[in-house]
Amino acid sequence: MKKLLAICILSILAFANATYLTIQNYRIENATTNWKLSSFCDLNDIFSCTNVLSSPYSKVLGIPFPAIAMFVYPIIFLIAFLGMQWIIRKPFHILAVMWLGWIAFNSFFISREFLFIWAYCPLCLACSAIIISIFIMSVIWVFSDFWEVKKKKWLFSSIKDTLKFNK
C-alpha cells in the first residue's frame, strides 16, 4: 500500500512539473519576438528550460513533449490508485511495462537535447529521475512478489515431501 502511495505522490509531482513546462512552452510560443521569456529553471545557457522548450526538437509530431507527459502521469496515478483500492490486482506489472516504454520515449527526448539542442532542461531531467525511480521501484516490487511466491511453493513442497507416508 505504501509503495503505491509513493507512486501516486511521485506521479502527482511529475504531473505538476509537466503542467508547468507545458504552460511555459505555450508562453514561449506565443511570446512576441522582442519579448525574452525566462524561467526559474534557467540556470545558464546549458541548463535552461527556455532554451530547450523554444527548440523545435522539443516537440514530437508538433506536440510539446511535456504535454505528452501531462497525458501519461494521470494514467499512472490512476493505475496506482486503483491498485491501492484492490481494483487492479497486480499494478506493479502494468506500471513496470508502462514505465519501460516511457523511459524509452524519454530517452529519445534526452538524446534530442544532447544531439540537437545542446541544452538541458533541469525540470525535464527531474522528471526523468522520477520516471527512472518509479520504474526501478516497480521492477523491484515485481521481483519481490515473484520470489515471495517461489518461497511459498518451495516451503509447501518441502512440507509435503516431509509429510509423505510410506505405504
PDB file of C-alpha atoms in Angstrom:
ATOM      1  CA  MET A   1       0.000   0.000   0.000  1.00  0.00           C
ATOM      2  CA  LYS A   2       2.811   2.421   0.892  1.00  0.00           C
ATOM      3  CA  LYS A   3       4.564   1.545  -2.339  1.00  0.00           C
ATOM      4  CA  LEU A   4       1.554   2.550  -4.389  1.00  0.00           C
ATOM      5  CA  LEU A   5       1.110   5.697  -2.331  1.00  0.00           C
ATOM      6  CA  ALA A   6       4.712   6.636  -3.149  1.00  0.00           C
ATOM      7  CA  ILE A   7       3.972   6.145  -6.855  1.00  0.00           C
ATOM      8  CA  CYS A   8       0.820   8.276  -6.538  1.00  0.00           C
ATOM      9  CA  ILE A   9       2.778  11.092  -4.891  1.00  0.00           C
ATOM     10  CA  LEU A  10       5.579  10.918  -7.462  1.00  0.00           C
ATOM     11  CA  SER A  11       3.106  10.921 -10.343  1.00  0.00           C
ATOM     12  CA  ILE A  12       1.356  13.999  -8.891  1.00  0.00           C
ATOM     13  CA  LEU A  13       4.715  15.782  -8.629  1.00  0.00           C
ATOM     14  CA  ALA A  14       5.631  14.783 -12.170  1.00  0.00           C
ATOM     15  CA  PHE A  15       2.218  15.925 -13.436  1.00  0.00           C
ATOM     16  CA  ALA A  16       2.677  19.330 -11.785  1.00  0.00           C
ATOM     17  CA  ASN A  17       6.133  19.553 -13.341  1.00  0.00           C
ATOM     18  CA  ALA A  18       4.806  18.624 -16.799  1.00  0.00           C
ATOM     19  CA  THR A  19       1.954  21.118 -16.432  1.00  0.00           C
ATOM     20  CA  TYR A  20       4.369  23.928 -15.603  1.00  0.00           C
ATOM     21  CA  LEU A  21       6.603  23.003 -18.545  1.00  0.00           C
ATOM     22  CA  THR A  22       3.635  22.839 -20.931  1.00  0.00           C
ATOM     23  CA  ILE A  23       2.397  26.266 -19.837  1.00  0.00           C
ATOM     24  CA  GLN A  24       5.934  27.604 -20.185  1.00  0.00           C
ATOM     25  CA  ASN A  25       6.180  26.088 -23.663  1.00  0.00           C
ATOM     26  CA  TYR A  26       2.999  27.784 -24.853  1.00  0.00           C
ATOM     27  CA  ARG A  27       4.108  31.075 -23.280  1.00  0.00           C
ATOM     28  CA  ILE A  28       7.346  30.833 -25.264  1.00  0.00           C
ATOM     29  CA  GLU A  29       5.483  30.017 -28.486  1.00  0.00           C
ATOM     30  CA  ASN A  30       3.081  32.935 -28.073  1.00  0.00           C
ATOM     31  CA  ALA A  31       5.667  35.499 -26.990  1.00  0.00           C
ATOM     32  CA  THR A  32       6.479  38.327 -29.360  1.00  0.00           C
ATOM     33  CA  THR A  33       9.926  38.387 -30.925  1.00  0.00           C
ATOM     34  CA  ASN A  34      11.001  41.386 -28.831  1.00  0.00           C
ATOM     35  CA  TRP A  35       9.987  39.716 -25.588  1.00  0.00           C
ATOM     36  CA  LYS A  36      12.559  37.482 -23.882  1.00  0.00           C
ATOM     37  CA  LEU A  37      10.934  34.976 -21.553  1.00  0.00           C
ATOM     38  CA  SER A  38      12.810  33.189 -18.844  1.00  0.00           C
ATOM     39  CA  SER A  39      12.003  30.623 -16.220  1.00  0.00           C
ATOM     40  CA  PHE A  40      13.231  29.962 -12.709  1.00  0.00           C
ATOM     41  CA  CYS A  41      14.932  26.860 -14.090  1.00  0.00           C
ATOM     42  CA  ASP A  42      17.108  28.857 -16.487  1.00  0.00           C
ATOM     43  CA  LEU A  43      20.413  28.416 -14.696  1.00  0.00           C
ATOM     44  CA  ASN A  44      22.695  29.235 -17.652  1.00  0.00           C
ATOM     45  CA  ASP A  45      22.827  28.617 -21.407  1.00  0.00           C
ATOM     46  CA  ILE A  46      23.398  24.887 -20.982  1.00  0.00           C
ATOM     47  CA  PHE A  47      20.869  24.200 -18.216  1.00  0.00           C
ATOM     48  CA  SER A  48      17.870  26.161 -19.398  1.00  0.00           C
ATOM     49  CA  CYS A  49      14.236  25.131 -19.705  1.00  0.00           C
ATOM     50  CA  THR A  50      13.533  28.077 -22.007  1.00  0.00           C
ATOM     51  CA  ASN A  51      16.296  27.105 -24.451  1.00  0.00           C
ATOM     52  CA  VAL A  52      15.013  23.546 -24.612  1.00  0.00           C
ATOM     53  CA  LEU A  53      11.316  24.400 -24.864  1.00  0.00           C
ATOM     54  CA  SER A  54      11.878  27.031 -27.551  1.00  0.00           C
ATOM     55  CA  SER A  55      13.607  24.492 -29.780  1.00  0.00           C
ATOM     56  CA  PRO A  56      11.598  22.693 -32.477  1.00  0.00           C
ATOM     57  CA  TYR A  57      13.309  19.482 -31.342  1.00  0.00           C
ATOM     58  CA  SER A  58      11.332  19.602 -28.086  1.00  0.00           C
ATOM     59  CA  LYS A  59       8.201  18.598 -29.966  1.00  0.00           C
ATOM     60  CA  VAL A  60       7.067  15.222 -31.196  1.00  0.00           C
ATOM     61  CA  LEU A  61       4.734  15.432 -34.189  1.00  0.00           C
ATOM     62  CA  GLY A  62       4.140  19.083 -33.301  1.00  0.00           C
ATOM     63  CA  ILE A  63       3.105  18.285 -29.727  1.00  0.00           C
ATOM     64  CA  PRO A  64       5.335  19.583 -26.925  1.00  0.00           C
ATOM     65  CA  PHE A  65       6.993  16.778 -25.017  1.00  0.00           C
ATOM     66  CA  PRO A  66       5.678  17.996 -21.609  1.00  0.00           C
ATOM     67  CA  ALA A  67       2.113  17.962 -22.976  1.00  0.00           C
ATOM     68  CA  ILE A  68       2.522  14.268 -23.765  1.00  0.00           C
ATOM     69  CA  ALA A  69       3.791  13.746 -20.217  1.00  0.00           C
ATOM     70  CA  MET A  70       0.704  15.541 -18.879  1.00  0.00           C
ATOM     71  CA  PHE A  71      -1.369  12.811 -20.521  1.00  0.00           C
ATOM     72  CA  VAL A  72       0.696   9.903 -19.151  1.00  0.00           C
ATOM     73  CA  TYR A  73       1.039  10.817 -15.462  1.00  0.00           C
ATOM     74  CA  PRO A  74      -2.705  10.791 -14.648  1.00  0.00           C
ATOM     75  CA  ILE A  75      -2.881   7.289 -16.140  1.00  0.00           C
ATOM     76  CA  ILE A  76      -0.014   6.181 -13.900  1.00  0.00           C
ATOM     77  CA  PHE A  77      -1.707   7.792 -10.894  1.00  0.00           C
ATOM     78  CA  LEU A  78      -4.972   6.039 -11.748  1.00  0.00           C
ATOM     79  CA  ILE A  79      -3.310   2.618 -12.024  1.00  0.00           C
ATOM     80  CA  ALA A  80      -1.532   3.083  -8.680  1.00  0.00           C
ATOM     81  CA  PHE A  81      -4.693   4.409  -7.016  1.00  0.00           C
ATOM     82  CA  LEU A  82      -6.810   1.527  -8.325  1.00  0.00           C
ATOM     83  CA  GLY A  83      -4.114  -0.831  -7.076  1.00  0.00           C
ATOM     84  CA  MET A  84      -4.427   0.754  -3.627  1.00  0.00           C
ATOM     85  CA  GLN A  85      -8.185   0.102  -3.741  1.00  0.00           C
ATOM     86  CA  TRP A  86      -7.577  -3.532  -4.786  1.00  0.00           C
ATOM     87  CA  ILE A  87      -9.429  -2.976  -8.060  1.00  0.00           C
ATOM     88  CA  ILE A  88      -6.283  -3.831 -10.021  1.00  0.00           C
ATOM     89  CA  ARG A  89      -4.633  -6.902  -8.534  1.00  0.00           C
ATOM     90  CA  LYS A  90      -1.061  -6.527  -9.831  1.00  0.00           C
ATOM     91  CA  PRO A  91      -0.474  -2.861 -10.643  1.00  0.00           C
ATOM     92  CA  PHE A  92       3.318  -3.166 -10.482  1.00  0.00           C
ATOM     93  CA  HIS A  93       3.386  -5.408 -13.536  1.00  0.00           C
ATOM     94  CA  ILE A  94       1.387  -2.860 -15.539  1.00  0.00           C
ATOM     95  CA  LEU A  95       3.476   0.020 -14.215  1.00  0.00           C
ATOM     96  CA  ALA A  96       6.781  -1.694 -14.997  1.00  0.00           C
ATOM     97  CA  VAL A  97       5.780  -2.254 -18.627  1.00  0.00           C
ATOM     98  CA  MET A  98       4.393   1.271 -18.994  1.00  0.00           C
ATOM     99  CA  TRP A  99       7.450   2.846 -17.436  1.00  0.00           C
ATOM    100  CA  LEU A 100       9.754   0.837 -19.670  1.00  0.00           C
ATOM    101  CA  GLY A 101       8.021   2.395 -22.679  1.00  0.00           C
ATOM    102  CA  TRP A 102       8.060   5.815 -21.064  1.00  0.00           C
ATOM    103  CA  ILE A 103      11.804   5.518 -20.329  1.00  0.00           C
ATOM    104  CA  ALA A 104      12.414   4.683 -23.994  1.00  0.00           C
ATOM    105  CA  PHE A 105      10.373   7.709 -25.079  1.00  0.00           C
ATOM    106  CA  ASN A 106      12.086   9.946 -22.535  1.00  0.00           C
ATOM    107  CA  SER A 107      15.498   8.700 -23.685  1.00  0.00           C
ATOM    108  CA  PHE A 108      14.532   9.797 -27.187  1.00  0.00           C
ATOM    109  CA  PHE A 109      13.800  13.296 -25.864  1.00  0.00           C
ATOM    110  CA  ILE A 110      17.018  13.488 -23.833  1.00  0.00           C
ATOM    111  CA  SER A 111      19.020  12.343 -26.856  1.00  0.00           C
ATOM    112  CA  ARG A 112      17.454  15.209 -28.820  1.00  0.00           C
ATOM    113  CA  GLU A 113      18.532  17.612 -26.085  1.00  0.00           C
ATOM    114  CA  PHE A 114      22.047  16.212 -26.239  1.00  0.00           C
ATOM    115  CA  LEU A 115      22.439  15.924 -30.017  1.00  0.00           C
ATOM    116  CA  PHE A 116      20.468  18.852 -31.421  1.00  0.00           C
ATOM    117  CA  ILE A 117      19.550  21.414 -28.770  1.00  0.00           C
ATOM    118  CA  TRP A 118      22.819  21.380 -26.775  1.00  0.00           C
ATOM    119  CA  ALA A 119      20.942  22.464 -23.675  1.00  0.00           C
ATOM    120  CA  TYR A 120      19.265  20.557 -20.863  1.00  0.00           C
ATOM    121  CA  CYS A 121      16.035  21.331 -19.077  1.00  0.00           C
ATOM    122  CA  PRO A 122      16.557  20.802 -15.314  1.00  0.00           C
ATOM    123  CA  LEU A 123      12.851  20.140 -14.760  1.00  0.00           C
ATOM    124  CA  CYS A 124      12.823  17.619 -17.611  1.00  0.00           C
ATOM    125  CA  LEU A 125      15.807  15.893 -16.021  1.00  0.00           C
ATOM    126  CA  ALA A 126      13.958  15.878 -12.682  1.00  0.00           C
ATOM    127  CA  CYS A 127      11.017  14.254 -14.447  1.00  0.00           C
ATOM    128  CA  SER A 128      13.405  11.675 -15.914  1.00  0.00           C
ATOM    129  CA  ALA A 129      14.676  10.920 -12.420  1.00  0.00           C
ATOM    130  CA  ILE A 130      11.084  10.389 -11.251  1.00  0.00           C
ATOM    131  CA  ILE A 131      10.405   8.096 -14.204  1.00  0.00           C
ATOM    132  CA  ILE A 132      13.502   6.011 -13.568  1.00  0.00           C
ATOM    133  CA  SER A 133      12.843   5.782  -9.824  1.00  0.00           C
ATOM    134  CA  ILE A 134       9.251   4.604 -10.318  1.00  0.00           C
ATOM    135  CA  PHE A 135      10.418   2.074 -12.913  1.00  0.00           C
ATOM    136  CA  ILE A 136      13.091   0.722 -10.554  1.00  0.00           C
ATOM    137  CA  MET A 137      10.596   0.547  -7.675  1.00  0.00           C
ATOM    138  CA  SER A 138       8.073  -1.291  -9.871  1.00  0.00           C
ATOM    139  CA  VAL A 139      10.641  -3.819 -11.092  1.00  0.00           C
ATOM    140  CA  ILE A 140      11.896  -4.446  -7.551  1.00  0.00           C
ATOM    141  CA  TRP A 141       8.335  -4.982  -6.338  1.00  0.00           C
ATOM    142  CA  VAL A 142       7.511  -7.311  -9.240  1.00  0.00           C
ATOM    143  CA  PHE A 143      10.558  -9.445  -8.473  1.00  0.00           C
ATOM    144  CA  SER A 144       9.909  -9.381  -4.722  1.00  0.00           C
ATOM    145  CA  ASP A 145       6.403 -10.723  -5.413  1.00  0.00           C
ATOM    146  CA  PHE A 146       7.914 -13.376  -7.696  1.00  0.00           C
ATOM    147  CA  TRP A 147      10.408 -14.541  -5.059  1.00  0.00           C
ATOM    148  CA  GLU A 148       7.711 -14.499  -2.387  1.00  0.00           C
ATOM    149  CA  VAL A 149       5.627 -16.913  -4.494  1.00  0.00           C
ATOM    150  CA  LYS A 150       8.702 -19.084  -5.165  1.00  0.00           C
ATOM    151  CA  LYS A 151       9.450 -19.266  -1.422  1.00  0.00           C
ATOM    152  CA  LYS A 152       5.879 -20.300  -0.642  1.00  0.00           C
ATOM    153  CA  LYS A 153       5.923 -23.001  -3.325  1.00  0.00           C
ATOM    154  CA  TRP A 154       9.268 -24.290  -2.054  1.00  0.00           C
ATOM    155  CA  LEU A 155       8.031 -24.274   1.544  1.00  0.00           C
ATOM    156  CA  PHE A 156       4.832 -26.140   0.669  1.00  0.00           C
ATOM    157  CA  SER A 157       6.663 -28.712  -1.453  1.00  0.00           C
ATOM    158  CA  SER A 158       9.235 -29.364   1.292  1.00  0.00           C
ATOM    159  CA  ILE A 159       6.473 -29.776   3.894  1.00  0.00           C
ATOM    160  CA  LYS A 160       4.585 -32.086   1.546  1.00  0.00           C
ATOM    161  CA  ASP A 161       7.732 -34.188   0.981  1.00  0.00           C
ATOM    162  CA  THR A 162       8.371 -34.340   4.716  1.00  0.00           C
ATOM    163  CA  LEU A 163       4.831 -35.485   5.478  1.00  0.00           C
ATOM    164  CA  LYS A 164       4.734 -38.220   2.836  1.00  0.00           C
ATOM    165  CA  PHE A 165       3.820 -41.514   4.314  1.00  0.00           C
ATOM    166  CA  ASN A 166       5.250 -44.755   3.053  1.00  0.00           C
ATOM    167  CA  LYS A 167       2.711 -47.478   2.443  1.00  0.00           C
TER     168      LYS A 167
END
